[in-house]
XYZ file of C-alpha atoms in Angstrom:
562
model
C 121.015 121.223 110.698
C 120.701 121.607 107.010
C 117.644 123.152 106.333
C 116.823 125.843 104.309
C 120.020 125.578 102.513
C 118.361 125.004 98.750
C 119.987 121.753 98.690
C 118.806 119.529 95.723
C 119.004 116.071 94.693
C 118.630 112.370 96.672
C 119.422 112.407 100.297
C 123.018 111.060 100.425
C 123.718 107.597 101.233
C 126.709 108.778 103.510
C 124.268 109.771 106.231
C 123.878 106.057 106.610
C 127.225 106.015 108.328
C 126.146 108.379 110.873
C 125.041 105.887 113.509
C 125.340 108.288 116.316
C 123.236 110.990 114.422
C 120.709 112.437 116.914
C 118.899 115.303 115.285
C 118.525 114.941 110.952
C 116.717 118.160 109.851
C 116.824 118.573 106.011
C 113.099 120.755 105.616
C 112.953 123.186 103.221
C 115.141 121.987 100.364
C 114.558 120.799 96.975
C 115.513 117.124 97.714
C 113.771 114.453 95.254
C 113.552 110.887 94.983
C 112.220 108.614 97.635
C 113.141 108.164 101.520
C 116.237 105.784 101.753
C 115.782 102.747 103.584
C 119.289 103.050 105.125
C 117.948 105.613 107.543
C 117.199 102.497 109.921
C 121.333 102.364 110.580
C 120.855 105.857 112.127
C 119.298 104.183 115.108
C 119.842 106.804 117.795
C 117.790 109.321 115.736
C 115.358 111.325 117.763
C 114.132 113.908 115.327
C 113.607 113.207 111.137
C 112.265 116.116 109.589
C 112.343 115.980 105.782
C 109.558 118.360 105.206
C 108.972 120.708 102.282
C 110.787 119.060 99.555
C 110.204 116.775 96.633
C 110.439 113.519 98.093
C 108.369 110.922 96.336
C 107.480 107.041 96.738
C 106.053 105.513 99.635
C 107.030 106.123 103.485
C 109.662 102.656 103.883
C 108.516 100.141 106.571
C 112.200 100.780 107.938
C 111.265 103.884 109.268
C 109.529 101.842 112.373
C 112.726 100.528 113.245
C 113.624 104.060 114.687
C 112.810 102.798 117.858
C 113.930 106.067 119.526
C 112.564 108.391 117.185
C 110.506 111.397 119.155
C 109.626 113.714 116.101
C 108.945 112.663 112.428
C 107.840 115.330 109.985
C 107.444 113.915 106.354
C 104.992 116.707 105.429
C 104.467 119.014 102.058
C 106.499 116.365 99.799
C 105.279 114.285 97.003
C 104.526 110.651 99.279
C 102.106 108.501 98.081
C 100.574 104.992 99.308
C 99.312 103.769 102.180
C 101.025 104.556 105.875
C 103.126 101.239 106.687
C 102.217 99.310 109.626
C 105.731 99.810 110.966
C 105.081 103.382 112.090
C 103.148 102.356 114.834
C 106.036 100.605 116.391
C 107.320 103.831 117.251
C 106.487 103.944 120.634
C 108.756 106.801 121.805
C 106.939 109.050 119.083
C 105.428 112.435 120.295
C 105.060 114.501 117.018
C 103.729 112.938 113.457
C 103.504 115.206 110.965
C 102.441 113.694 107.402
C 100.124 116.329 106.155
C 100.017 117.725 102.306
C 101.073 114.531 100.635
C 98.932 111.970 98.864
C 98.523 108.835 101.272
C 95.463 106.973 101.252
C 93.990 103.854 102.713
C 93.102 103.139 106.671
C 95.509 104.138 109.501
C 97.069 100.822 110.650
C 95.787 99.271 114.138
C 99.102 99.800 115.518
C 98.274 103.487 116.062
C 96.413 102.790 118.823
C 99.353 101.941 120.959
C 101.445 104.836 120.412
C 100.899 106.303 123.754
C 103.783 108.799 123.678
C 102.125 110.692 120.423
C 100.885 114.039 121.539
C 100.709 116.060 118.462
C 99.546 114.823 114.941
C 98.670 116.038 111.314
C 97.578 113.972 108.376
C 95.705 117.074 106.658
C 95.434 117.158 102.894
C 96.118 113.356 101.924
C 93.383 110.744 100.777
C 93.141 108.934 104.007
C 89.686 107.291 105.208
C 88.125 105.150 107.705
C 87.828 105.596 111.352
C 90.762 107.801 113.491
C 93.160 105.636 115.672
C 92.082 104.853 119.211
C 94.359 107.168 120.518
C 94.821 110.412 123.152
C 96.527 112.308 120.496
C 94.033 111.413 117.881
C 91.065 112.149 120.034
C 92.237 115.453 121.351
C 93.376 117.155 118.051
C 91.221 119.478 116.140
C 89.673 119.250 113.068
C 92.721 121.293 111.184
C 94.737 117.867 111.485
C 92.517 116.101 109.315
C 90.848 118.395 106.990
C 90.743 117.495 103.354
C 90.886 113.870 103.494
C 88.892 111.454 101.491
C 86.523 110.156 104.374
C 88.142 110.246 107.792
C 85.702 109.729 110.672
C 85.488 109.721 114.323
C 84.424 111.907 117.569
C 85.968 115.370 116.302
C 84.098 118.302 115.257
C 83.761 118.603 111.717
C 84.090 115.079 110.954
C 81.310 112.352 110.100
C 80.923 110.028 113.105
C 82.088 106.578 112.055
C 79.201 104.032 111.398
C 78.670 101.011 112.936
C 78.972 99.580 109.833
C 82.376 101.056 108.657
C 83.946 99.936 112.202
C 82.530 96.448 111.665
C 83.905 96.570 108.273
C 87.382 97.637 109.478
C 87.450 94.685 112.371
C 86.461 92.000 109.243
C 89.390 93.396 107.332
C 91.601 92.900 110.301
C 90.137 89.336 110.581
C 90.436 88.351 106.829
C 94.046 88.655 107.334
C 93.988 85.560 109.926
C 91.887 83.544 107.124
C 94.232 84.625 104.381
C 97.081 83.526 106.241
C 95.491 80.024 106.725
C 94.312 79.470 103.267
C 97.255 81.140 101.363
C 99.286 78.051 101.029
C 96.384 75.761 99.810
C 96.074 78.410 96.885
C 99.765 79.456 96.273
C 100.209 76.143 94.061
C 96.939 77.182 92.182
C 98.408 80.733 91.728
C 101.763 79.292 90.097
C 99.428 77.426 87.275
C 97.739 80.694 86.147
C 100.402 82.970 86.837
C 102.514 81.781 83.706
C 99.496 81.584 81.458
C 98.664 85.088 82.435
C 101.816 86.312 81.548
C 101.721 85.095 77.915
C 98.197 85.860 77.374
C 98.806 89.645 78.710
C 101.978 90.125 76.552
C 100.455 89.095 73.286
C 97.252 91.298 74.297
C 99.692 94.376 75.085
C 101.059 93.764 71.358
C 97.606 93.761 69.794
C 96.704 96.896 71.601
C 99.989 99.087 71.328
C 98.621 100.806 68.533
C 94.861 101.696 70.124
C 96.112 102.464 73.782
C 96.353 106.238 75.129
C 99.648 106.302 76.212
C 100.643 108.252 79.652
C 103.315 110.601 79.440
C 105.534 110.773 82.263
C 108.995 111.344 82.847
C 110.561 109.430 85.654
C 109.853 112.143 88.299
C 106.507 113.356 86.834
C 105.541 109.676 86.809
C 105.668 109.370 90.516
C 103.859 112.414 90.942
C 100.619 111.370 88.573
C 101.082 107.790 89.725
C 98.303 106.453 87.158
C 98.166 103.364 85.312
C 97.245 102.870 81.691
C 93.277 103.212 82.151
C 93.872 107.099 82.973
C 92.567 108.559 79.992
C 89.557 105.872 79.570
C 88.379 106.460 83.247
C 88.335 110.273 82.997
C 86.578 109.832 79.711
C 84.111 107.757 81.595
C 83.814 109.676 84.144
C 83.162 112.922 82.153
C 81.054 111.196 79.730
C 83.240 112.159 76.930
C 83.675 115.801 78.230
C 79.696 116.415 78.508
C 79.517 120.388 79.069
C 77.154 119.318 82.065
C 80.379 118.631 84.214
C 82.068 121.650 82.982
C 83.169 123.761 85.837
C 85.262 126.611 84.009
C 86.841 127.609 81.175
C 90.588 128.907 81.492
C 93.159 130.667 78.957
C 94.434 127.771 78.131
C 91.685 125.077 78.738
C 88.570 123.925 79.739
C 88.219 122.600 83.445
C 85.503 119.114 83.980
C 84.450 117.983 87.498
C 85.093 114.115 87.061
C 84.627 111.158 89.595
C 86.942 108.274 89.168
C 86.440 104.921 89.622
C 87.875 104.771 93.074
C 85.472 107.803 94.425
C 88.156 110.435 94.085
C 86.702 113.721 92.763
C 89.208 115.756 90.853
C 89.341 118.372 88.541
C 90.418 117.842 84.740
C 91.325 120.490 82.348
C 91.484 119.794 79.194
C 93.843 121.964 76.746
C 92.121 123.764 74.232
C 93.264 122.309 70.653
C 95.206 124.651 68.151
C 94.155 124.182 64.341
C 97.708 124.323 63.286
C 98.234 120.514 64.652
C 98.505 120.982 68.293
C 102.177 121.834 68.451
C 101.525 125.263 70.677
C 99.172 123.177 72.961
C 102.285 120.663 73.746
C 104.362 123.319 74.065
C 101.699 124.819 77.001
C 101.539 121.458 78.171
C 105.231 121.135 78.953
C 105.329 124.594 80.287
C 102.843 124.068 82.727
C 104.013 120.791 83.862
C 107.285 122.053 84.525
C 106.037 125.207 86.204
C 103.740 122.842 88.502
C 106.689 120.372 89.564
C 108.618 122.881 90.928
C 105.405 124.211 93.313
C 104.747 123.044 96.818
C 102.934 125.532 98.522
C 99.661 125.263 100.382
C 97.867 128.290 98.320
C 99.135 126.856 94.952
C 96.561 124.084 93.517
C 98.053 120.785 93.534
C 98.496 118.849 90.382
C 97.667 115.279 90.638
C 98.496 113.733 87.301
C 98.238 114.055 83.447
C 98.410 112.156 80.194
C 98.673 112.604 76.633
C 96.049 111.652 73.719
C 96.026 112.073 70.191
C 93.261 113.964 70.587
C 93.518 115.728 74.101
C 96.229 117.085 76.515
C 94.954 116.625 80.015
C 95.855 117.774 83.415
C 94.589 116.362 86.670
C 94.389 118.811 89.672
C 92.873 118.410 93.184
C 88.990 119.752 93.205
C 88.056 122.614 95.745
C 84.353 122.223 96.524
C 84.305 125.968 97.078
C 84.951 126.976 93.247
C 86.174 129.936 91.957
C 86.552 133.428 93.514
C 84.754 134.757 90.149
C 81.683 132.393 90.918
C 81.422 133.646 94.888
C 81.623 137.076 94.310
C 78.890 136.720 91.163
C 76.410 135.036 92.888
C 74.631 137.224 95.894
C 74.182 134.232 98.306
C 77.740 133.187 98.399
C 79.180 136.622 98.393
C 77.094 137.605 101.241
C 78.545 134.658 103.221
C 82.076 135.653 102.228
C 82.742 138.609 104.908
C 85.704 140.960 105.024
C 87.685 138.836 107.228
C 87.282 135.730 104.719
C 88.084 138.694 101.937
C 91.315 139.641 103.492
C 92.974 136.244 104.059
C 92.008 135.435 100.432
C 94.437 138.301 99.622
C 96.602 137.288 101.934
C 96.821 133.940 100.579
C 96.878 134.983 96.673
C 99.989 137.422 98.035
C 101.929 134.521 99.751
C 101.509 132.028 96.533
C 102.737 134.962 94.040
C 105.554 135.754 96.469
C 106.323 132.236 96.707
C 106.379 131.981 92.596
C 108.310 135.308 92.301
C 110.925 134.896 95.137
C 111.471 131.148 96.285
C 111.626 129.672 93.180
C 114.571 129.023 91.236
C 114.794 130.689 88.579
C 111.986 132.546 89.230
C 108.388 132.108 88.072
C 105.542 134.377 86.607
C 102.108 133.105 86.635
C 101.345 135.372 83.607
C 97.200 135.060 83.925
C 95.951 135.765 87.552
C 92.335 136.465 87.192
C 89.748 135.887 89.660
C 88.651 132.868 87.641
C 91.996 131.149 88.801
C 91.802 131.772 92.435
C 90.178 128.813 93.878
C 88.800 128.235 97.369
C 88.161 125.363 99.290
C 85.453 124.734 101.815
C 87.274 127.145 104.392
C 87.615 129.899 101.823
C 91.504 129.459 101.936
C 92.963 130.715 98.423
C 94.427 128.233 96.078
C 96.419 130.006 92.870
C 95.156 127.816 89.798
C 95.981 127.551 85.888
C 99.166 127.926 85.199
C 98.951 126.944 81.153
C 100.942 130.568 80.820
C 103.603 130.242 83.221
C 106.780 130.693 82.054
C 110.021 130.145 83.655
C 112.171 133.524 83.960
C 115.197 132.608 81.367
C 116.685 134.933 79.314
C 115.236 133.306 75.833
C 111.814 132.828 77.624
C 110.704 136.355 78.788
C 109.574 137.768 75.388
C 106.124 136.514 73.910
C 105.195 136.551 70.289
C 101.500 136.058 70.927
C 99.243 138.029 73.720
C 97.081 135.714 75.704
C 96.041 136.107 79.286
C 92.965 137.400 80.718
C 91.430 140.819 79.422
C 90.776 143.153 82.321
C 93.594 141.829 84.265
C 96.735 142.133 82.140
C 99.253 145.002 82.643
C 98.750 147.808 80.496
C 102.591 147.416 78.836
C 101.760 144.105 77.365
C 99.747 146.039 75.043
C 103.060 147.275 73.402
C 105.684 145.156 74.186
C 105.809 141.437 75.131
C 108.504 141.565 77.744
C 106.703 139.681 80.836
C 108.300 139.987 84.041
C 107.072 139.451 87.681
C 105.508 143.115 87.595
C 102.535 141.996 85.295
C 101.799 139.375 88.186
C 101.945 142.264 90.823
C 99.608 144.098 88.284
C 97.004 141.351 87.801
C 97.074 140.676 92.011
C 96.026 144.492 92.115
C 92.910 144.031 89.848
C 92.181 140.952 91.899
C 92.402 142.264 95.222
C 90.135 145.254 94.191
C 87.633 142.979 92.792
C 87.523 140.950 96.103
C 86.691 143.879 97.941
C 84.482 145.666 95.698
C 82.661 142.361 94.873
C 82.923 142.854 91.001
C 85.360 144.028 88.392
C 86.821 147.247 89.243
C 86.745 148.344 85.512
C 87.645 152.221 84.648
C 88.533 152.433 88.693
C 91.801 150.763 87.618
C 93.031 153.674 85.481
C 91.773 156.385 87.855
C 93.667 154.769 90.950
C 96.705 153.872 88.544
C 96.888 157.356 87.689
C 96.477 158.745 91.361
C 99.352 156.338 92.574
C 101.485 157.334 89.456
C 101.020 161.234 90.004
C 100.689 160.827 93.876
C 100.565 164.331 95.619
C 98.792 163.596 98.654
C 95.887 165.992 100.033
C 93.087 165.511 102.398
C 91.364 168.537 100.322
C 92.038 166.945 96.953
C 89.524 168.582 94.504
C 89.508 165.818 91.848
C 86.270 164.418 92.096
C 87.687 160.732 91.960
C 89.378 161.620 95.279
C 86.924 163.031 96.866
C 84.626 159.547 96.447
C 84.168 157.829 99.788
C 86.344 154.679 100.244
C 83.171 152.735 101.417
C 81.407 153.597 97.918
C 83.982 151.494 96.486
C 83.359 148.285 98.346
C 80.915 145.653 98.019
C 77.433 147.094 99.159
C 76.082 143.666 99.685
C 78.377 143.612 103.081
C 78.061 145.958 106.078
C 80.889 148.279 106.079
C 83.995 146.881 107.851
C 84.624 148.106 111.793
C 87.407 148.242 113.999
C 90.712 146.211 113.167
C 89.426 144.605 110.310
C 88.386 148.101 108.911
C 91.912 148.935 109.198
C 92.969 146.272 107.065
C 90.759 146.925 104.303
C 92.129 150.159 104.268
C 95.521 149.076 104.294
C 94.496 146.182 101.464
C 93.514 148.682 99.186
C 96.195 151.015 99.439
C 98.643 148.093 98.650
C 96.158 147.107 95.530
C 96.062 150.396 94.284
C 100.050 150.800 94.546
C 100.382 147.375 92.231
C 98.594 149.064 89.444
C 101.271 151.635 89.153
C 101.370 152.521 85.183
C 105.621 152.487 85.547
C 106.194 148.856 86.185
C 109.499 149.238 87.893
C 107.438 151.359 90.644
C 105.163 148.677 91.592
C 106.098 147.096 95.036
C 107.523 143.670 94.667
C 105.015 140.608 95.921
C 107.364 139.629 98.694
C 107.056 143.519 100.234
C 103.234 143.177 99.272
C 103.181 139.681 101.313
C 105.170 141.059 104.143
C 103.289 144.018 104.723
C 99.850 141.897 104.646
C 101.604 139.989 107.712
C 102.013 143.072 109.792
C 99.439 144.345 112.346
C 97.673 147.404 111.432
C 97.332 150.156 113.424
C 93.531 151.549 114.457
C 92.239 154.268 112.052
C 92.464 157.413 113.576
C 89.696 158.686 111.220
C 86.328 156.902 111.191
C 86.137 154.580 108.214
C 82.918 155.805 106.435
C 84.589 159.051 106.135
C 87.638 158.297 104.403
C 87.840 159.526 100.890
C 90.074 157.996 98.155
C 92.324 161.183 98.210
C 92.964 160.377 101.518
C 94.055 157.037 101.207
C 97.755 157.794 100.827
C 97.848 160.571 102.996
C 98.488 158.451 106.305
C 98.094 161.611 108.455
C 94.544 161.907 107.556
C 93.185 158.807 108.641
C 95.606 156.949 110.762
C 98.765 156.938 112.869
C 101.177 154.700 111.810
C 99.553 152.879 108.472
C 102.373 152.108 106.192
C 104.266 154.991 105.183
C 103.845 157.630 102.293
C 104.571 156.462 98.620
C 108.072 157.698 97.998
C 109.329 158.356 94.472
C 112.843 157.387 93.890
C 111.966 156.935 90.273
C 111.877 152.857 90.766
C 109.767 151.511 93.516
C 107.289 152.817 96.250
C 107.675 151.968 99.441
C 104.857 149.977 101.098
């Protein structure tokens, strides 16, 4: 077992010599490159787990030669392409996980014969068409297929396949027989035209070199974007030259547009703002965002699909989430009323997990620096995805100081008003603001300074005389929803407390996002006091309202206990 070991580079070819190897688990490392074809030499493998890495390219058909394989997990990588027909030859396979990649196309017909399969997950890809006629697929939940391009089948949450679609799939299978019959006849004619085409296209490329927008990519980044030279033209056409009617948001570094590409895929296109000085700053922001995003693989962080550069524009292409931004949902009453307390607490947990990942699981650690409700996007099931890494900077000795202040007003840490020293604690503060906004249904405004002051000079007392401390907690919450009850009420109290601790005036005294994430994942005991009677002053005195909810904030000059 070599999982969770911070391994990097490509999978060493020497492993192909281990013909007696039974279990190969390289999950949760930083491996890149493609899945090696020499894996077929490990013919006795029962388990192959390469999940949560940075592997790219397609799934090699050689995987299908591992006839004893029972578990195949390739999830959370950058794999692209169609699922090889050979995968269906794994007759002993019991568990298959291909989720969180960029696989597209239809399931091979060979999947119908995978009778040993009991568990499957292909969520978060670009797959389409009917599900295989297989027990594992028939009995799987919708979660195993969500966020794909157009899967259909008799699963609650998926569209029922039309007879036309089914017949189209059958015709595709039959067309292979026709192709095999006429191919030899056409082959000779094809050869005649190939030479002509190569010569003419070569001349055409020479004429168009100066006028063709270029796709900018290093080797690894090109594997991520996988777009051809018509990428820019496709985007311009889909957005009608970036018409404002396609605009879905404006961030600190760019404007975001909704674009439906020629293949039917809907993406979010972020056009970085130009700078009057000639664009040098934009190029730096573009490169910073690319570097940051290529290091990230997390379910609560928005996926980068592709990018391109043009003399007039720098463009990033993201996953499109139909739910829109947190800010938009809170602003529209109808949507806010459907955004109940359970969903809101789960959004806070998702945000915390994403930022904790950036701070504590990325190497070197990464600061977002522009966390706001506009940069938290929600999918159709209200799962949070942190977006807009235009201000992201890797924490290196020469990059912690900023000569110009960006970010979003109302969310930035107060210390940035007099110092450009950026670190994780700036994100912690912004997280606290967005968390309060999520529960209050509006930006907390002056309440930020009140809570910051209360936390920074904390002397818990159930009989505090300060007017703000006498304010009922329920009065701060979004009045468009009924008051939270029972267990969710205890969670709301815990979340407000944690958000307040994140607003501490002294950066060193704010909790780490790892602490916040861990605290949010713990089970909260029931409230001792009725929720509607709890005041802000009682929030940090656990004896006033709960038996064991957290610990009282302790001042050790540096960090509170959460």
